[in-house]
């Protein structure tokens, strides 16, 4: 499933954005 990998990337990106 490719959407799972994209979702994980979005979650990581959001976490980094919130962290900063």
PDB file of C-alpha atoms in Angstrom, residues 7-19:
ATOM      1  CA  UNK A   7       0.521   9.211   5.228  1.00  0.00           C
ATOM      2  CA  UNK A   8       3.575   8.445   7.361  1.00  0.00           C
ATOM      3  CA  UNK A   9       5.541  11.124   5.529  1.00  0.00           C
ATOM      4  CA  UNK A  10       2.769  13.675   6.149  1.00  0.00           C
ATOM      5  CA  UNK A  11       2.593  12.743   9.832  1.00  0.00           C
ATOM      6  CA  UNK A  12       6.363  13.133  10.214  1.00  0.00           C
ATOM      7  CA  UNK A  13       6.272  16.454   8.356  1.00  0.00           C
ATOM      8  CA  UNK A  14       3.456  17.687  10.580  1.00  0.00           C
ATOM      9  CA  UNK A  15       5.304  16.570  13.720  1.00  0.00           C
ATOM     10  CA  UNK A  16       8.443  18.441  12.648  1.00  0.00           C
ATOM     11  CA  UNK A  17       6.387  21.528  11.805  1.00  0.00           C
ATOM     12  CA  UNK A  18       4.684  21.441  15.209  1.00  0.00           C
ATOM     13  CA  UNK A  19       7.982  20.784  16.957  1.00  0.00           C
TER      14      UNK A  19
END
